[in-house]
PDB file of C-alpha atoms in Angstrom:
ATOM      1  CA  UNK A   1     -28.500 -63.095 121.146  1.00 68.00           C
ATOM      2  CA  UNK A   2     -29.637 -60.651 123.752  1.00 84.00           C
ATOM      3  CA  UNK A   3     -29.833 -56.599 123.791  1.00 89.00           C
ATOM      4  CA  UNK A   4     -26.558 -55.424 124.385  1.00 91.00           C
ATOM      5  CA  UNK A   5     -27.154 -51.608 125.866  1.00 90.00           C
ATOM      6  CA  UNK A   6     -23.349 -50.924 124.288  1.00 92.00           C
ATOM      7  CA  UNK A   7     -24.917 -50.905 121.167  1.00 95.00           C
ATOM      8  CA  UNK A   8     -28.187 -48.672 121.952  1.00 94.00           C
ATOM      9  CA  UNK A   9     -27.419 -44.469 121.742  1.00 94.00           C
ATOM     10  CA  UNK A  10     -30.455 -42.016 122.497  1.00 94.00           C
ATOM     11  CA  UNK A  11     -30.309 -40.610 118.922  1.00 95.00           C
ATOM     12  CA  UNK A  12     -32.732 -37.117 119.922  1.00 95.00           C
ATOM     13  CA  UNK A  13     -36.109 -36.548 123.072  1.00 92.00           C
ATOM     14  CA  UNK A  14     -38.125 -34.604 121.422  1.00 90.00           C
ATOM     15  CA  UNK A  15     -41.725 -34.221 123.771  1.00 90.00           C
ATOM     16  CA  UNK A  16     -40.713 -36.662 125.387  1.00 88.00           C
ATOM     17  CA  UNK A  17     -40.283 -39.123 122.336  1.00 93.00           C
ATOM     18  CA  UNK A  18     -37.184 -40.982 122.006  1.00 95.00           C
ATOM     19  CA  UNK A  19     -35.353 -41.361 118.891  1.00 96.00           C
ATOM     20  CA  UNK A  20     -33.147 -44.570 119.138  1.00 96.00           C
ATOM     21  CA  UNK A  21     -29.990 -45.881 116.919  1.00 97.00           C
ATOM     22  CA  UNK A  22     -29.223 -50.191 117.889  1.00 96.00           C
ATOM     23  CA  UNK A  23     -27.512 -52.013 116.161  1.00 97.00           C
ATOM     24  CA  UNK A  24     -27.248 -55.567 116.842  1.00 96.00           C
ATOM     25  CA  UNK A  25     -26.466 -59.236 114.864  1.00 95.00           C
ATOM     26  CA  UNK A  26     -29.382 -60.000 115.641  1.00 95.00           C
ATOM     27  CA  UNK A  27     -32.853 -60.543 113.020  1.00 92.00           C
ATOM     28  CA  UNK A  28     -35.234 -58.719 113.632  1.00 91.00           C
ATOM     29  CA  UNK A  29     -37.766 -60.874 114.114  1.00 92.00           C
ATOM     30  CA  UNK A  30     -35.556 -61.028 117.619  1.00 93.00           C
ATOM     31  CA  UNK A  31     -35.862 -57.069 118.571  1.00 93.00           C
ATOM     32  CA  UNK A  32     -39.131 -57.330 118.444  1.00 90.00           C
ATOM     33  CA  UNK A  33     -39.862 -60.188 120.516  1.00 89.00           C
ATOM     34  CA  UNK A  34     -42.124 -58.879 123.969  1.00 83.00           C
ATOM     35  CA  UNK A  35     -38.719 -59.301 125.684  1.00 85.00           C
ATOM     36  CA  UNK A  36     -35.806 -58.231 124.085  1.00 92.00           C
ATOM     37  CA  UNK A  37     -36.051 -54.868 125.483  1.00 93.00           C
ATOM     38  CA  UNK A  38     -36.733 -54.513 128.802  1.00 90.00           C
ATOM     39  CA  UNK A  39     -36.785 -51.136 130.622  1.00 90.00           C
ATOM     40  CA  UNK A  40     -36.055 -52.664 134.680  1.00 86.00           C
ATOM     41  CA  UNK A  41     -33.879 -54.775 134.111  1.00 80.00           C
ATOM     42  CA  UNK A  42     -32.095 -53.169 131.447  1.00 71.00           C
ATOM     43  CA  UNK A  43     -31.542 -49.294 132.664  1.00 76.00           C
ATOM     44  CA  UNK A  44     -33.450 -48.579 129.900  1.00 83.00           C
ATOM     45  CA  UNK A  45     -36.663 -46.012 129.770  1.00 90.00           C
ATOM     46  CA  UNK A  46     -38.382 -47.031 126.823  1.00 94.00           C
ATOM     47  CA  UNK A  47     -41.719 -44.896 126.302  1.00 95.00           C
ATOM     48  CA  UNK A  48     -44.617 -45.601 124.254  1.00 96.00           C
ATOM     49  CA  UNK A  49     -44.453 -43.998 121.131  1.00 97.00           C
ATOM     50  CA  UNK A  50     -40.461 -44.328 120.695  1.00 97.00           C
ATOM     51  CA  UNK A  51     -38.845 -45.270 117.627  1.00 97.00           C
ATOM     52  CA  UNK A  52     -36.130 -47.562 117.198  1.00 96.00           C
ATOM     53  CA  UNK A  53     -33.605 -47.499 114.246  1.00 96.00           C
ATOM     54  CA  UNK A  54     -32.131 -50.411 113.836  1.00 96.00           C
ATOM     55  CA  UNK A  55     -29.701 -51.094 111.882  1.00 96.00           C
ATOM     56  CA  UNK A  56     -28.330 -55.445 111.842  1.00 94.00           C
ATOM     57  CA  UNK A  57     -24.516 -56.351 111.359  1.00 94.00           C
ATOM     58  CA  UNK A  58     -23.772 -59.856 109.034  1.00 90.00           C
ATOM     59  CA  UNK A  59     -20.403 -59.882 110.622  1.00 87.00           C
ATOM     60  CA  UNK A  60     -18.957 -58.145 113.464  1.00 91.00           C
ATOM     61  CA  UNK A  61     -20.969 -54.968 114.247  1.00 93.00           C
ATOM     62  CA  UNK A  62     -18.833 -51.443 113.131  1.00 90.00           C
ATOM     63  CA  UNK A  63     -16.332 -53.148 111.329  1.00 90.00           C
ATOM     64  CA  UNK A  64     -18.315 -56.311 109.724  1.00 88.00           C
ATOM     65  CA  UNK A  65     -20.926 -55.930 106.906  1.00 89.00           C
ATOM     66  CA  UNK A  66     -24.421 -54.294 107.227  1.00 90.00           C
ATOM     67  CA  UNK A  67     -27.331 -56.848 106.687  1.00 89.00           C
ATOM     68  CA  UNK A  68     -30.435 -54.975 107.203  1.00 91.00           C
ATOM     69  CA  UNK A  69     -32.306 -52.045 108.376  1.00 94.00           C
ATOM     70  CA  UNK A  70     -35.187 -51.022 109.645  1.00 95.00           C
ATOM     71  CA  UNK A  71     -37.663 -48.999 111.526  1.00 96.00           C
ATOM     72  CA  UNK A  72     -39.696 -50.607 114.737  1.00 96.00           C
ATOM     73  CA  UNK A  73     -41.697 -48.229 117.073  1.00 96.00           C
ATOM     74  CA  UNK A  74     -42.989 -48.970 120.964  1.00 96.00           C
ATOM     75  CA  UNK A  75     -46.454 -49.929 121.369  1.00 94.00           C
ATOM     76  CA  UNK A  76     -46.036 -51.260 124.850  1.00 95.00           C
ATOM     77  CA  UNK A  77     -44.886 -51.365 128.042  1.00 94.00           C
ATOM     78  CA  UNK A  78     -46.026 -53.383 131.432  1.00 93.00           C
ATOM     79  CA  UNK A  79     -46.023 -52.731 134.256  1.00 92.00           C
ATOM     80  CA  UNK A  80     -43.472 -54.740 134.863  1.00 91.00           C
ATOM     81  CA  UNK A  81     -41.201 -53.046 132.712  1.00 91.00           C
ATOM     82  CA  UNK A  82     -41.245 -55.492 129.280  1.00 91.00           C
ATOM     83  CA  UNK A  83     -40.950 -53.860 126.322  1.00 93.00           C
ATOM     84  CA  UNK A  84     -43.465 -54.628 122.901  1.00 93.00           C
ATOM     85  CA  UNK A  85     -42.119 -53.095 119.169  1.00 94.00           C
ATOM     86  CA  UNK A  86     -43.995 -53.122 116.327  1.00 93.00           C
ATOM     87  CA  UNK A  87     -42.569 -55.259 113.436  1.00 93.00           C
ATOM     88  CA  UNK A  88     -39.665 -54.312 111.841  1.00 93.00           C
ATOM     89  CA  UNK A  89     -40.499 -51.158 108.981  1.00 91.00           C
ATOM     90  CA  UNK A  90     -37.684 -52.687 107.258  1.00 86.00           C
ATOM     91  CA  UNK A  91     -35.335 -52.264 104.363  1.00 83.00           C
ATOM     92  CA  UNK A  92     -32.372 -53.600 102.070  1.00 79.00           C
ATOM     93  CA  UNK A  93     -29.019 -52.630 102.624  1.00 79.00           C
ATOM     94  CA  UNK A  94     -27.956 -52.071  98.873  1.00 79.00           C
ATOM     95  CA  UNK A  95     -23.661 -50.675  96.616  1.00 78.00           C
ATOM     96  CA  UNK A  96     -24.071 -50.531  93.715  1.00 80.00           C
ATOM     97  CA  UNK A  97     -20.458 -48.515  93.131  1.00 78.00           C
TER      98      UNK A  97
END
């Protein structure tokens, strides 16, 4: 799948750093690819040091089940606007009740 701007929300911006939430059905390995986010054609404004909290849904976004979640950090933005994020710091979703 590809980036969907409807599923990205800027949660906070402090001292020119952004903290975002992004919901997707794509695996973290797809999200951290160097071409997944692109400032030039996705109308984004990611900068180095921004944090993207990613929630990966196993089925339909916001109505299905969450499979995993984790944090990516923007570690590079090319002159052309291509955004590169770190590998995910992932967590597992459990529900014991």
